[in-house]
């Protein structure tokens, strides 16, 4: 990861970072600001949570290669660091197989809870 250049992106309040259903090839770390995770439920947009400085979001799509289960938008002026699928998989390959399996189980559980 150190040999790869980390990409930073800046967003204004209300800017979409990704949409629900998008293919996910990046996870993100909030460097400055705050990101809201939102989902449309019964036609109404609901804020599921917020991610602040040093928090990570969007990682589920890298774990299980499924479409984004919710959208993300900047709540305030926000700068994020992008983590590519390649970086993530490189780190995961070096980890214990138990950890990889556990991550997949957790991702399935979270998606299941979110869909109910």
GROMACS .gro file of C-alpha atoms in nm:
model
  116
    1UNK     CA    1   0.000   0.000   0.000
    2UNK     CA    2   0.289   0.236   0.071
    3UNK     CA    3   0.407   0.200  -0.288
    4UNK     CA    4   0.067   0.310  -0.418
    5UNK     CA    5  -0.044   0.671  -0.417
    6UNK     CA    6  -0.351   0.733  -0.204
    7UNK     CA    7  -0.613   0.939  -0.380
    8UNK     CA    8  -0.793   1.214  -0.190
    9UNK     CA    9  -1.126   1.364  -0.291
   10UNK     CA   10  -1.312   1.664  -0.152
   11UNK     CA   11  -1.689   1.708  -0.139
   12UNK     CA   12  -1.924   1.995  -0.058
   13UNK     CA   13  -2.220   1.949   0.179
   14UNK     CA   14  -2.486   1.735   0.010
   15UNK     CA   15  -2.255   1.594  -0.259
   16UNK     CA   16  -2.313   1.224  -0.333
   17UNK     CA   17  -2.008   1.004  -0.289
   18UNK     CA   18  -2.186   0.693  -0.417
   19UNK     CA   19  -2.543   0.575  -0.474
   20UNK     CA   20  -2.727   0.273  -0.340
   21UNK     CA   21  -2.688  -0.011  -0.590
   22UNK     CA   22  -2.359   0.116  -0.736
   23UNK     CA   23  -2.079  -0.131  -0.791
   24UNK     CA   24  -1.822  -0.085  -0.518
   25UNK     CA   25  -1.455  -0.079  -0.608
   26UNK     CA   26  -1.345   0.165  -0.338
   27UNK     CA   27  -1.371   0.202   0.037
   28UNK     CA   28  -1.316   0.541   0.197
   29UNK     CA   29  -1.155   0.690   0.506
   30UNK     CA   30  -1.282   1.028   0.625
   31UNK     CA   31  -0.984   1.259   0.659
   32UNK     CA   32  -1.189   1.569   0.746
   33UNK     CA   33  -1.563   1.629   0.777
   34UNK     CA   34  -1.855   1.389   0.804
   35UNK     CA   35  -2.035   1.149   0.572
   36UNK     CA   36  -2.397   1.038   0.606
   37UNK     CA   37  -2.497   0.685   0.507
   38UNK     CA   38  -2.851   0.702   0.365
   39UNK     CA   39  -3.106   0.454   0.231
   40UNK     CA   40  -3.449   0.494   0.077
   41UNK     CA   41  -3.699   0.292   0.280
   42UNK     CA   42  -4.065   0.287   0.171
   43UNK     CA   43  -3.997   0.587  -0.053
   44UNK     CA   44  -3.845   0.795   0.226
   45UNK     CA   45  -3.474   0.869   0.258
   46UNK     CA   46  -3.344   0.768   0.602
   47UNK     CA   47  -3.004   0.850   0.751
   48UNK     CA   48  -2.868   0.518   0.880
   49UNK     CA   49  -2.562   0.670   1.040
   50UNK     CA   50  -2.276   0.914   1.012
   51UNK     CA   51  -1.903   0.857   0.971
   52UNK     CA   52  -1.663   1.115   1.108
   53UNK     CA   53  -1.290   1.180   1.098
   54UNK     CA   54  -1.079   0.862   1.067
   55UNK     CA   55  -1.392   0.650   1.012
   56UNK     CA   56  -1.422   0.408   0.722
   57UNK     CA   57  -1.722   0.346   0.498
   58UNK     CA   58  -1.798   0.164   0.174
   59UNK     CA   59  -1.594  -0.136   0.284
   60UNK     CA   60  -1.882  -0.384   0.259
   61UNK     CA   61  -1.868  -0.386  -0.122
   62UNK     CA   62  -1.498  -0.471  -0.107
   63UNK     CA   63  -1.560  -0.758   0.134
   64UNK     CA   64  -1.842  -0.933  -0.052
   65UNK     CA   65  -1.834  -0.777  -0.405
   66UNK     CA   66  -2.206  -0.697  -0.392
   67UNK     CA   67  -2.363  -0.363  -0.493
   68UNK     CA   68  -2.372  -0.078  -0.242
   69UNK     CA   69  -2.650  -0.137   0.013
   70UNK     CA   70  -2.689   0.234   0.086
   71UNK     CA   71  -2.578   0.571  -0.047
   72UNK     CA   72  -2.317   0.803   0.101
   73UNK     CA   73  -2.313   1.183   0.092
   74UNK     CA   74  -2.108   1.458   0.250
   75UNK     CA   75  -2.288   1.608   0.550
   76UNK     CA   76  -2.042   1.899   0.559
   77UNK     CA   77  -1.733   1.992   0.360
   78UNK     CA   78  -1.549   1.660   0.357
   79UNK     CA   79  -1.217   1.517   0.241
   80UNK     CA   80  -1.186   1.141   0.198
   81UNK     CA   81  -0.903   0.902   0.118
   82UNK     CA   82  -0.987   0.628  -0.134
   83UNK     CA   83  -0.886   0.268  -0.067
   84UNK     CA   84  -0.886   0.060  -0.386
   85UNK     CA   85  -1.004  -0.298  -0.415
   86UNK     CA   86  -0.647  -0.393  -0.506
   87UNK     CA   87  -0.509  -0.239  -0.185
   88UNK     CA   88  -0.780  -0.402   0.024
   89UNK     CA   89  -0.737  -0.747  -0.132
   90UNK     CA   90  -0.359  -0.727  -0.096
   91UNK     CA   91  -0.398  -0.668   0.279
   92UNK     CA   92  -0.665  -0.936   0.307
   93UNK     CA   93  -0.447  -1.196   0.132
   94UNK     CA   94  -0.185  -1.144   0.400
   95UNK     CA   95  -0.436  -1.194   0.682
   96UNK     CA   96  -0.543  -1.512   0.857
   97UNK     CA   97  -0.805  -1.712   0.655
   98UNK     CA   98  -1.026  -1.709   0.966
   99UNK     CA   99  -1.040  -1.328   0.950
  100UNK     CA  100  -1.139  -1.338   0.582
  101UNK     CA  101  -1.420  -1.583   0.658
  102UNK     CA  102  -1.537  -1.379   0.954
  103UNK     CA  103  -1.552  -1.062   0.743
  104UNK     CA  104  -1.774  -1.237   0.487
  105UNK     CA  105  -2.009  -1.363   0.759
  106UNK     CA  106  -2.032  -1.016   0.915
  107UNK     CA  107  -2.100  -0.856   0.575
  108UNK     CA  108  -2.382  -1.105   0.507
  109UNK     CA  109  -2.531  -1.041   0.852
  110UNK     CA  110  -2.522  -0.663   0.809
  111UNK     CA  111  -2.683  -0.681   0.464
  112UNK     CA  112  -2.952  -0.913   0.599
  113UNK     CA  113  -3.032  -0.679   0.889
  114UNK     CA  114  -3.034  -0.377   0.657
  115UNK     CA  115  -3.283  -0.540   0.420
  116UNK     CA  116  -3.532  -0.615   0.699
   0.00000   0.00000   0.00000
